[in-house]
mmCIF file of C-alpha atoms and ligand atoms in Angstrom:
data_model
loop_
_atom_site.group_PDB
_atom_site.id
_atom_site.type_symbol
_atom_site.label_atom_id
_atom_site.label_comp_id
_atom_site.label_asym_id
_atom_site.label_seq_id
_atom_site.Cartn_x
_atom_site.Cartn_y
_atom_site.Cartn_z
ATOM 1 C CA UNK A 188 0.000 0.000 0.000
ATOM 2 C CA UNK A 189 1.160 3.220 -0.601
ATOM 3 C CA UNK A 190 2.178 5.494 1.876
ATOM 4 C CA UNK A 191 2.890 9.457 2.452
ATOM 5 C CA UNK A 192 4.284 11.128 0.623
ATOM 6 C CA UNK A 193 3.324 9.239 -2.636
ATOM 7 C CA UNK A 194 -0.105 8.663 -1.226
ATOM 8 C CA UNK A 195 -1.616 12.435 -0.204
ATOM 9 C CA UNK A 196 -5.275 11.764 0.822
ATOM 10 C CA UNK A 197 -6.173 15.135 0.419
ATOM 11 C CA UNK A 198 -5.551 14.669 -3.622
ATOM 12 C CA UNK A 199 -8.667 13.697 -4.117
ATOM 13 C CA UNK A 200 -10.287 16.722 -1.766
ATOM 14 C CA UNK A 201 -8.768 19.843 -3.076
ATOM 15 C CA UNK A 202 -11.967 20.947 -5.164
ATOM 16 C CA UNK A 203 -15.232 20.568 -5.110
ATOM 17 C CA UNK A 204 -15.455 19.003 -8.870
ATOM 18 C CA UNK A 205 -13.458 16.103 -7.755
ATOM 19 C CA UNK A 206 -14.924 15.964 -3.979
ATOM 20 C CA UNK A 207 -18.261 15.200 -6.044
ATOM 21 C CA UNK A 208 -16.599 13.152 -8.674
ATOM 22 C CA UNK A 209 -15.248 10.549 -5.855
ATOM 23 C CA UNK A 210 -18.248 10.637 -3.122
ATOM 24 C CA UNK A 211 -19.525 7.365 -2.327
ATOM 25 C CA UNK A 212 -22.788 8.615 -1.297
ATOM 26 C CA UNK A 213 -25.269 10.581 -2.722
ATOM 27 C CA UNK A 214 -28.852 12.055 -1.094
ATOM 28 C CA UNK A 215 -31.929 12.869 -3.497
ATOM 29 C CA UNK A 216 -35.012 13.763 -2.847
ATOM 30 C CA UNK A 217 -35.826 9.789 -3.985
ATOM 31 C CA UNK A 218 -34.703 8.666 -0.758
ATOM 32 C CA UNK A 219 -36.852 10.335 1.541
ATOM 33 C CA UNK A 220 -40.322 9.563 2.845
ATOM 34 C CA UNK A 221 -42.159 12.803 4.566
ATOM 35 C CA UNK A 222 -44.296 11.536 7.699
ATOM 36 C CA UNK A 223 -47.006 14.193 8.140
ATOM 37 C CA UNK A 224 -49.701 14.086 10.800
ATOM 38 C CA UNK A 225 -53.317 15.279 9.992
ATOM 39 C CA UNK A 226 -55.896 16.743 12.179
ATOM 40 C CA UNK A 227 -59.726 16.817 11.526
ATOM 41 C CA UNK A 228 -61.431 19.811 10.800
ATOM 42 C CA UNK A 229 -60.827 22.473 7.620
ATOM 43 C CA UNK A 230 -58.193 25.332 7.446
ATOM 44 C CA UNK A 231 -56.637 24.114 10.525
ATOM 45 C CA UNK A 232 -52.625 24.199 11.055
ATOM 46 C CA UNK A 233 -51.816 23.490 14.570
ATOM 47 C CA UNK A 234 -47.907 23.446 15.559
ATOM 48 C CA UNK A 235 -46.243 20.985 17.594
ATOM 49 C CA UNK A 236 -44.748 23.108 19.904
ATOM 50 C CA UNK A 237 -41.895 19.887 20.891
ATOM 51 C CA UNK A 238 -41.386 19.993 17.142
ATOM 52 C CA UNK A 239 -40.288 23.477 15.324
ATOM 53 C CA UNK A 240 -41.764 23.500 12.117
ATOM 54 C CA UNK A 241 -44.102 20.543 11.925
ATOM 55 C CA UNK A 242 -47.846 21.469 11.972
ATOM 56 C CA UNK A 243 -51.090 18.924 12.349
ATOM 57 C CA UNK A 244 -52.694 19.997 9.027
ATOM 58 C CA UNK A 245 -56.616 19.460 8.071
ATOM 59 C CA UNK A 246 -56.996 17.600 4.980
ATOM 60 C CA UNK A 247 -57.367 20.436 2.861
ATOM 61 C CA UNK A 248 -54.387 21.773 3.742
ATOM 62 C CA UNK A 249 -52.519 18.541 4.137
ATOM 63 C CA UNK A 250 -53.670 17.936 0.195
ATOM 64 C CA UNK A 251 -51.704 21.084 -1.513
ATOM 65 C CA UNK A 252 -48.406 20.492 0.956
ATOM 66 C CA UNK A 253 -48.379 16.930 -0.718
ATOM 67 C CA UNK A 254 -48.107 18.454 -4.127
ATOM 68 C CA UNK A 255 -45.124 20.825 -2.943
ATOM 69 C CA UNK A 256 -43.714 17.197 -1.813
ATOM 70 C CA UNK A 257 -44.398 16.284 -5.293
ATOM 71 C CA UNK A 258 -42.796 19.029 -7.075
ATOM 72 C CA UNK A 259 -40.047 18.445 -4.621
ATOM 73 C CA UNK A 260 -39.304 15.147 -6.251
ATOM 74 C CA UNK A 261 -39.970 13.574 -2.877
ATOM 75 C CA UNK A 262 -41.806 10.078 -3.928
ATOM 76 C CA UNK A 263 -43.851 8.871 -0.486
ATOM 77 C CA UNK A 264 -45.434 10.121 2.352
ATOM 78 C CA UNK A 265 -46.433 8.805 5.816
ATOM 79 C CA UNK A 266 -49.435 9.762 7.317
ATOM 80 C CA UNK A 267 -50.420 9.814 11.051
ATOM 81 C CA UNK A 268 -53.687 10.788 12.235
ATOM 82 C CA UNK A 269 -54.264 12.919 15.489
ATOM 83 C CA UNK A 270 -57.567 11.298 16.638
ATOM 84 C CA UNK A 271 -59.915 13.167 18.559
ATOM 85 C CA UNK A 272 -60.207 11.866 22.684
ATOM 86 C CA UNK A 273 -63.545 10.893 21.963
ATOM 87 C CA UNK A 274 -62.999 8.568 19.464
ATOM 88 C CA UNK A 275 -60.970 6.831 21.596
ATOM 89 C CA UNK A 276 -61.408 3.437 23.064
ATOM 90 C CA UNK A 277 -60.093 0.500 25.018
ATOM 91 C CA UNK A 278 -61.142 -1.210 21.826
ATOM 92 C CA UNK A 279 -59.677 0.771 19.400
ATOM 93 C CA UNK A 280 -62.565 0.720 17.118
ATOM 94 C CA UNK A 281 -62.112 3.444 15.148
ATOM 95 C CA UNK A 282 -58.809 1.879 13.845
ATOM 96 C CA UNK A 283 -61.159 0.063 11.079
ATOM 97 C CA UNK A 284 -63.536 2.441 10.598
ATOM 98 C CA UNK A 285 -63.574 2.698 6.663
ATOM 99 C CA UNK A 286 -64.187 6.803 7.263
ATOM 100 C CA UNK A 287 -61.600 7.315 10.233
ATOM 101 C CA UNK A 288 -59.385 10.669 9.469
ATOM 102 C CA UNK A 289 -56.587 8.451 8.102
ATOM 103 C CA UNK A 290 -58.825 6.684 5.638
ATOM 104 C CA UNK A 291 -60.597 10.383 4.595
ATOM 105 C CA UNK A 292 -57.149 11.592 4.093
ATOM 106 C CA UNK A 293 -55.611 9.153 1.741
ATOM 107 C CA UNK A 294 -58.821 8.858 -0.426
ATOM 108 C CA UNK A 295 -58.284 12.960 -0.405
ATOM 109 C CA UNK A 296 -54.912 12.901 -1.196
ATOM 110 C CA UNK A 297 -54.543 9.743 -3.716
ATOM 111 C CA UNK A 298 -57.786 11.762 -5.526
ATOM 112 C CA UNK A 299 -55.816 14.942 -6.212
ATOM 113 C CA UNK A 300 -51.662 13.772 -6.094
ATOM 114 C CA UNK A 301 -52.325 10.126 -7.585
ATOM 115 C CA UNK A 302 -48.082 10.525 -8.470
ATOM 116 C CA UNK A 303 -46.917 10.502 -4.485
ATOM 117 C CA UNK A 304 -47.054 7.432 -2.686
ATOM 118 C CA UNK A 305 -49.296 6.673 0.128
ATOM 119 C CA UNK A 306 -47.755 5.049 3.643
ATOM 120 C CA UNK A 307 -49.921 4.330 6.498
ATOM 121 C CA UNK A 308 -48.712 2.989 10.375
ATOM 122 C CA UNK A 309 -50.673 -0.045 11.479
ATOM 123 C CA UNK A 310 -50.774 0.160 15.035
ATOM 124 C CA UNK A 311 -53.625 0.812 17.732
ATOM 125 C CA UNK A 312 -52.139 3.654 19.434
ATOM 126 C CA UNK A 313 -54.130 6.726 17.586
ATOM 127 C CA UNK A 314 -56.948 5.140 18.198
ATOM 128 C CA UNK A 315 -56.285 3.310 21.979
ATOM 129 C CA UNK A 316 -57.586 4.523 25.262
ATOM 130 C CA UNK A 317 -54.521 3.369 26.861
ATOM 131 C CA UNK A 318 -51.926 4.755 23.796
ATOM 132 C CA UNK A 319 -50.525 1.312 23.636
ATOM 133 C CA UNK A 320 -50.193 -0.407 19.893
ATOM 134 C CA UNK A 321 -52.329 -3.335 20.894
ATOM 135 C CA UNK A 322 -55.107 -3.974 23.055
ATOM 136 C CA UNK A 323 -54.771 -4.297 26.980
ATOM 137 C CA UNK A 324 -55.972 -6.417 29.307
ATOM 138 C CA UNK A 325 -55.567 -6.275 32.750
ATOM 139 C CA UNK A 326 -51.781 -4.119 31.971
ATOM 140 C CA UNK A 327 -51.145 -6.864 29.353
ATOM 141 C CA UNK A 328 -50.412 -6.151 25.572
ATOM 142 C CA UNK A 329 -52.560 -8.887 24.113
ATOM 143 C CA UNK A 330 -50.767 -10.124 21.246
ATOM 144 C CA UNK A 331 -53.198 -12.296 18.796
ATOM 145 C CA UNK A 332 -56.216 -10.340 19.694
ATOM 146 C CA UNK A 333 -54.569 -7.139 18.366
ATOM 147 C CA UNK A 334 -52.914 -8.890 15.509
ATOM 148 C CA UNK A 335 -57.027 -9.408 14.141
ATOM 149 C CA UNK A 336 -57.913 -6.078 14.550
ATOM 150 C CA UNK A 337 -54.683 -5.145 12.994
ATOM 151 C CA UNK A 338 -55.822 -7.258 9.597
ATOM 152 C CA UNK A 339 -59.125 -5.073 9.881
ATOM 153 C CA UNK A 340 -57.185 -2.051 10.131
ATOM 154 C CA UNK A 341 -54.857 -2.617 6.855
ATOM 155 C CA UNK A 342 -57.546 -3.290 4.857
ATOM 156 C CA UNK A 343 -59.477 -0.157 5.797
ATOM 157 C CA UNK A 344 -56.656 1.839 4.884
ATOM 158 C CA UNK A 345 -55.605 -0.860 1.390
ATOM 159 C CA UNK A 346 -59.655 0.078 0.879
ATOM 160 C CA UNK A 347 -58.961 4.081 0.968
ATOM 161 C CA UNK A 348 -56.028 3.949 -1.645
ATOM 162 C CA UNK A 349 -52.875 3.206 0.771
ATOM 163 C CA UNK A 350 -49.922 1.820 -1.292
ATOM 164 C CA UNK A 351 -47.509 0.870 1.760
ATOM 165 C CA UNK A 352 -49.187 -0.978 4.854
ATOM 166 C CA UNK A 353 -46.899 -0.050 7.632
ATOM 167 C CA UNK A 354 -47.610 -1.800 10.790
ATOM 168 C CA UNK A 355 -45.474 -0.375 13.720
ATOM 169 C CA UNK A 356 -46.884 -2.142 16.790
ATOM 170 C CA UNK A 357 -44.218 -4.924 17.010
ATOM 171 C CA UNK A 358 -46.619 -7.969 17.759
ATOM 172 C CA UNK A 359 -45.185 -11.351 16.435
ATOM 173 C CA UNK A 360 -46.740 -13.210 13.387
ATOM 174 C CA UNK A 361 -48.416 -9.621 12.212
ATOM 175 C CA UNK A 362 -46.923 -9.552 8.569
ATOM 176 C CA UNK A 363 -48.319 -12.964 7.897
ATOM 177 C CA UNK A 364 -51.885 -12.219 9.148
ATOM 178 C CA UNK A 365 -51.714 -8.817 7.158
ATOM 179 C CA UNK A 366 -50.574 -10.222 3.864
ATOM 180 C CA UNK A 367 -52.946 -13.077 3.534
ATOM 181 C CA UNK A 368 -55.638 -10.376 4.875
ATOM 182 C CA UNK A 369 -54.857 -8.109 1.864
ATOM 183 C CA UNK A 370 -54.278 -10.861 -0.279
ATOM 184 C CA UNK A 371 -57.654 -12.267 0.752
ATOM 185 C CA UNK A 372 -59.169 -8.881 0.211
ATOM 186 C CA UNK A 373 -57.879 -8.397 -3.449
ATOM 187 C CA UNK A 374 -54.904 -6.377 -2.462
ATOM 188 C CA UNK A 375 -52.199 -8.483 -3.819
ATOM 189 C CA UNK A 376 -50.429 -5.139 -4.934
ATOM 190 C CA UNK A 377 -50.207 -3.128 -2.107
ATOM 191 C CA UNK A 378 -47.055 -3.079 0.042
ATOM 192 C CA UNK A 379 -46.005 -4.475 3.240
ATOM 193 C CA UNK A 380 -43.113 -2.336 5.110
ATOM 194 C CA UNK A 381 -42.532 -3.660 8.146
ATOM 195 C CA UNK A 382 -41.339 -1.584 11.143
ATOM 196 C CA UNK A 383 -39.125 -4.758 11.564
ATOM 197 C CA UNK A 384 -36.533 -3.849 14.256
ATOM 198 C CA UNK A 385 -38.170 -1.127 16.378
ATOM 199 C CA UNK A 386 -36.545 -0.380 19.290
ATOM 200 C CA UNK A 387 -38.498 1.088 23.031
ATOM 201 C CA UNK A 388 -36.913 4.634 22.505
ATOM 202 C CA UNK A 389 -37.150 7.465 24.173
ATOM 203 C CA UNK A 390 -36.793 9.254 21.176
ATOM 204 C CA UNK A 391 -40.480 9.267 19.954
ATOM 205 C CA UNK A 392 -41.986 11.411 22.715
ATOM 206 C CA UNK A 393 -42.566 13.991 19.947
ATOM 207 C CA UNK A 394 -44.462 12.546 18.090
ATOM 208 C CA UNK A 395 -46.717 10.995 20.859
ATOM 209 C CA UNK A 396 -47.809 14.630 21.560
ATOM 210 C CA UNK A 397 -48.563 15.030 17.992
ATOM 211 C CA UNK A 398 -50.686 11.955 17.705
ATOM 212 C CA UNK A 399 -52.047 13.114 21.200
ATOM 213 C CA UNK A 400 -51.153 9.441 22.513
ATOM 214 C CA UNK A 401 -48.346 10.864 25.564
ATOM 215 C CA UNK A 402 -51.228 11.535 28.103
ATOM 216 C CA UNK A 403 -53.175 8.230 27.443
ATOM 217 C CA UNK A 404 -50.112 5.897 27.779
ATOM 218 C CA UNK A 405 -49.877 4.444 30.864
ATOM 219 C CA UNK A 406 -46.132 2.355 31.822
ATOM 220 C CA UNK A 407 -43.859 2.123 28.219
ATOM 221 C CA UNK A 408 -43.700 -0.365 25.599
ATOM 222 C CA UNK A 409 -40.826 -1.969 26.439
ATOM 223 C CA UNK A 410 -43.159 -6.100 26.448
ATOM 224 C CA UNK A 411 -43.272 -5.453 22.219
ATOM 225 C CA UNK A 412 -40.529 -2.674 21.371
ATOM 226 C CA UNK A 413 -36.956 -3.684 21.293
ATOM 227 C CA UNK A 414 -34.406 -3.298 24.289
ATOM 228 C CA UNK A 415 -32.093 -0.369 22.691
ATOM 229 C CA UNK A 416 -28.805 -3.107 23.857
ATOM 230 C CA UNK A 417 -29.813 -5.568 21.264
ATOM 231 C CA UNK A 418 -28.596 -6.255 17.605
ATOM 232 C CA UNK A 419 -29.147 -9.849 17.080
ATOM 233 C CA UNK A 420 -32.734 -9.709 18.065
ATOM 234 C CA UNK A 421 -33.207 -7.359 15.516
ATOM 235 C CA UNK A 422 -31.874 -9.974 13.066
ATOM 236 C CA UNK A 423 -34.266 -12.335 14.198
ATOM 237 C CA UNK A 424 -36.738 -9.901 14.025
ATOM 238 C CA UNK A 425 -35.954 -8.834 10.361
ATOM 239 C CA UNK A 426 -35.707 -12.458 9.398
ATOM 240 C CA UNK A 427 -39.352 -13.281 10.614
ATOM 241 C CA UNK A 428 -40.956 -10.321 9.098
ATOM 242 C CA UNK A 429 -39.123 -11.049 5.524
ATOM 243 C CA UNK A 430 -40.112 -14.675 5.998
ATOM 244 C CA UNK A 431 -43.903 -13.731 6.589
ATOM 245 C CA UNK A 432 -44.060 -11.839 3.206
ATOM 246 C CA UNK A 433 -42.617 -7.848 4.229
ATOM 247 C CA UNK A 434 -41.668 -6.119 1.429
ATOM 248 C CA UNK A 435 -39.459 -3.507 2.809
ATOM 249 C CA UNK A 436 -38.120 -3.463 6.302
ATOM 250 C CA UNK A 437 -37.150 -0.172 8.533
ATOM 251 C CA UNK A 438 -35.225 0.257 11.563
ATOM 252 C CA UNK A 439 -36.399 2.748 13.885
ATOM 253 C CA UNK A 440 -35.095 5.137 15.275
ATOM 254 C CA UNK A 441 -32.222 6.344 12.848
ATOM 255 C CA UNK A 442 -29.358 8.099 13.635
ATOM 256 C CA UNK A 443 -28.744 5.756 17.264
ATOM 257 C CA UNK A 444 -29.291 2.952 15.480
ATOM 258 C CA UNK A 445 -26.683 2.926 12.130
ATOM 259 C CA UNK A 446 -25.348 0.021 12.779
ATOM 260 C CA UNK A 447 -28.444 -2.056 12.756
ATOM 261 C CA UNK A 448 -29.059 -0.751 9.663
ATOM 262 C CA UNK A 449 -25.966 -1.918 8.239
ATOM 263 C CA UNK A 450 -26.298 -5.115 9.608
ATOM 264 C CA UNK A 451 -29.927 -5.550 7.888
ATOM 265 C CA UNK A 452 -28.881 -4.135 4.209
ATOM 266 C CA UNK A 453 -26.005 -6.458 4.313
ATOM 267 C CA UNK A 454 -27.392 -8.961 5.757
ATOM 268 C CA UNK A 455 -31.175 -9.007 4.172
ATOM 269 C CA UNK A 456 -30.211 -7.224 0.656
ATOM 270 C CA UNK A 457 -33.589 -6.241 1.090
ATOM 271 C CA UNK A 458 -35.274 -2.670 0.708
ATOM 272 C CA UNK A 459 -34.357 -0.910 3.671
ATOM 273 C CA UNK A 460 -35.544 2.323 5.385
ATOM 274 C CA UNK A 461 -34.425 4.298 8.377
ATOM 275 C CA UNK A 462 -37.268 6.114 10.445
ATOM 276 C CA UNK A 463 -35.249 9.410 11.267
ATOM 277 C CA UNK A 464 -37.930 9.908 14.417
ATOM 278 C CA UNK A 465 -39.269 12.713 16.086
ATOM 279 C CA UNK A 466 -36.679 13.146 18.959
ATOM 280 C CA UNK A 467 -33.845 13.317 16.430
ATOM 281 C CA UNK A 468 -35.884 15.491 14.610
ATOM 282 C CA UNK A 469 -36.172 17.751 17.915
ATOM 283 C CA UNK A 470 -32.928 17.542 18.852
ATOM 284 C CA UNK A 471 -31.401 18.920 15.751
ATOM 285 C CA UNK A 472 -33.678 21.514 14.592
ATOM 286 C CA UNK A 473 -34.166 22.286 18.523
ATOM 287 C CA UNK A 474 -30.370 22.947 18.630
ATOM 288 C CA UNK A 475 -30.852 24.540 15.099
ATOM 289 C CA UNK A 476 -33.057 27.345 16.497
ATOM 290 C CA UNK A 477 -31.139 28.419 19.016
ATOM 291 C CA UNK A 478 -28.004 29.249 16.733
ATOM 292 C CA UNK A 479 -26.502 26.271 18.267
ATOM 293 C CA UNK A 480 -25.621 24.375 15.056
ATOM 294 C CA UNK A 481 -26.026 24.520 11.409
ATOM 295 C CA UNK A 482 -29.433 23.167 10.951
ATOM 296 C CA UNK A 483 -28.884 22.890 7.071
ATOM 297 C CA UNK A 484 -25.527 21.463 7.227
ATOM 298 C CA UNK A 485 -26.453 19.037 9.884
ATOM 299 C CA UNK A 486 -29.574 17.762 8.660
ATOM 300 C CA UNK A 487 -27.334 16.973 4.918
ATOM 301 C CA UNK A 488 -25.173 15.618 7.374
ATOM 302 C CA UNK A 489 -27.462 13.352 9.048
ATOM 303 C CA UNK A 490 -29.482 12.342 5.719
ATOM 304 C CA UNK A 491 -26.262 11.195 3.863
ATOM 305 C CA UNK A 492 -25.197 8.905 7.233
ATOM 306 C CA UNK A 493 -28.087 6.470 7.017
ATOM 307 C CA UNK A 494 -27.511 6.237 2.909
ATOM 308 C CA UNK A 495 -23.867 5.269 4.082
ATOM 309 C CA UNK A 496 -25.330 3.013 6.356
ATOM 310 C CA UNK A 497 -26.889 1.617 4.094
ATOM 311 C CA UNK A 498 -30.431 2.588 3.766
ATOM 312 C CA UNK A 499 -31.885 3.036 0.944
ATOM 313 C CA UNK A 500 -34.498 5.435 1.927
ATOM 314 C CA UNK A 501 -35.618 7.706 5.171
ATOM 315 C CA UNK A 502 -38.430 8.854 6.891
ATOM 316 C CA UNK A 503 -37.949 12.199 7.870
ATOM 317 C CA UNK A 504 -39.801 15.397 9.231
ATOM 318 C CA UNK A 505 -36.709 17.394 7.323
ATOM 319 C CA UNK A 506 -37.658 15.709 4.050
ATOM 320 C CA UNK A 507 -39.390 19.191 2.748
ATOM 321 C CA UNK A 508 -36.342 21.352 4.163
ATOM 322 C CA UNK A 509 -34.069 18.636 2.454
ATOM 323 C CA UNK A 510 -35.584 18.445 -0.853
ATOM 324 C CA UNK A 511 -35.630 21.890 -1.304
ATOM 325 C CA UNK A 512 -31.961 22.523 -0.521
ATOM 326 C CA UNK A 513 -31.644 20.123 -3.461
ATOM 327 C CA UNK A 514 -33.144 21.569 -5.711
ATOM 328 C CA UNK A 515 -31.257 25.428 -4.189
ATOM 329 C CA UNK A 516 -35.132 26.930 -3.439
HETATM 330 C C1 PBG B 806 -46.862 4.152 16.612
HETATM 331 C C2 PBG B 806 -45.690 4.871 16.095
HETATM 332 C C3 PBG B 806 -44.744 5.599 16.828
HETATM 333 C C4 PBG B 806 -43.924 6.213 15.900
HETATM 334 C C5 PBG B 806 -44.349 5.820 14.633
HETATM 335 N N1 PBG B 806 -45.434 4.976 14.772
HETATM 336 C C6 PBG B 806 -44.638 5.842 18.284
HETATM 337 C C7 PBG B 806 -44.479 4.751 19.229
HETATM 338 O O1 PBG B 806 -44.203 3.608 18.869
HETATM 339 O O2 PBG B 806 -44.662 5.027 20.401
HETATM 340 C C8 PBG B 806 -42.800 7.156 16.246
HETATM 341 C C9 PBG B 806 -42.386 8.102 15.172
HETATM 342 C C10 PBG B 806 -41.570 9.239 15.642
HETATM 343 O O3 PBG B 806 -41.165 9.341 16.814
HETATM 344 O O4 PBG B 806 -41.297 10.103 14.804
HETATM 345 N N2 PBG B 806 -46.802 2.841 16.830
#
């Protein structure tokens, strides 16, 4: 191997033609997925006060911010509803009801931007009394009993246009039930990505106050989320959900969890997504407000790490802010 001074690293950095010509990495707006949360009611835009720059929007409003996505190049979105208190229940009923916000939002938005792709979470906690993902008994997650109501709950959402069924709620044998479910309902073509290794994070209290689920949840989810020490559970937990028919598997969070994203692309070859979550999103636009960092420059930063990880794709509340710093708006 060559050494200094025949070999001079910084050759290959002394310009910015030849920085770009040798960078292993690159970030477009094709790898990013915008989660966006959606609020009932018309002409409404309520912040998030724990995150800067992300607003509940009304379907109206949520409908012409999906075509700025568009024109952004930006190819998916993820939508989360903020469900009213009243519509919520130890049951979780409202989870399948064919007209629930999430449901009236995708028909709204598939109706007028057909071109960006439709994600929706499959999970109980919008929708649960106790802001778990599954139903509870007696402090108990049930597992199977939530897994059928899950089925009912993809195929409400397959029903209102969704391309990408996304469950999130970490229940074993979920990915099965839901594929033959949508298979069984005539949905052969619509996705399965599978929140396959998801850890118990701290780092999603955001975006439990956006969903409105942080005052309802009573203990944590640490029985069906991941322990944050573990990488070869989330190998196991990647194999299942590939065996049982996913499509595309994420790790969630991002940016603490790199490596298990390398170890899934390299060891899955799959398609594989990071969920960049609300806390990281805090954190860094947080510090970004204050004048304590870059918030531009880090969130590039950040964004380009988890396609050198390996991902091919990541959720992200920057994804507007990103795309457009693409394309210099
Ligand atoms: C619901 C769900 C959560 C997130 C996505 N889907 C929260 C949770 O599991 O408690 C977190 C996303 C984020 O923090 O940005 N099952």
């Amino acid at each position: 191997m060559a050494t200094f001074p025949r070999k001079r690293m910084r050759r290959n950095r002394q310009a910015p033609w030849i920085r770009r010509l040798v960078a292993e990495n690159v970030l477009t707006a094709d790898d990013l997925i915008w989660p966006v949360f959606v609020v009932d009611g018309e002409n409404k835009r309520e912040p998030v006060p724990s995150m800067p720059g992300v607003d509940r929007l009304s379907i109206d409003l949520l409908v012409p911010a999906v075509a700025e996505a568009r024109d952004l190049g930006i190819p998916a979105i993820a939508i989360f509803p903020y469900t009213d208190e009243t519509l919520k229940t130890p049951d979780a009923r409202e989870a399948y009801n064919p007209d629930n916000l999430v449901c009236r939002a995708v028909r709204a938005v598939k109706a007028q931007v057909p071109e960006v792709g439709i994600i929706c979470d499959v999970a109980l906690d919008p929708f649960n009394s106790d802001g778990h993902d599954g139903l509870v008994r007696d402090g108990v997650i049930l597992n199977d009993e939530t897994v059928e109501i899950l089925v009912k709950q993809s195929l409400v959402q397959a029903e209102a246009g969704c391309d990408i069924i996304a469950p999130s709620d970490m229940m074993d044998g979920r990915i099965a039930a839901i594929r033959d479910g949508l298979d069984g309902g005539g949905f052969q073509n619509v996705c399965v990505m599978s929140y396959a290794a998801k850890y118990a994070s701290g780092y999603y209290g955001p975006f439990r106050d956006a969903v409105g689920s942080s005052g309802a949840l009573k203990g944590d989810k640490a029985t069906y989320q991941m322990n944050p020490a573990n990488v070869d559970e989330a190998f196991w937990e990647v194999a299942l959900d590939v065996g049982e028919g996913a499509d595309m598997v994420m790790v969630k969070p991002g940016l603490p969890y790199l490596d298990v994203v390398r170890m899934v692309k390299e060891k899955y070859m799959m398609p594989t997504f990071a969920y960049n979550v609300s806390g990281e999103y805090a954190m860094l636009r947080g510090a970004g407000d204050a004048g304590w960092i870059d918030y531009d420059k880090v969130m590039m930063e950040t964004l380009v790490s988890f396609k050198r990880a390996g991902a091919d794709g990541v959720l992200t509340y920057m994804a507007l802010d990103a795309a457009k710093l693409l394309k210099k708006i």
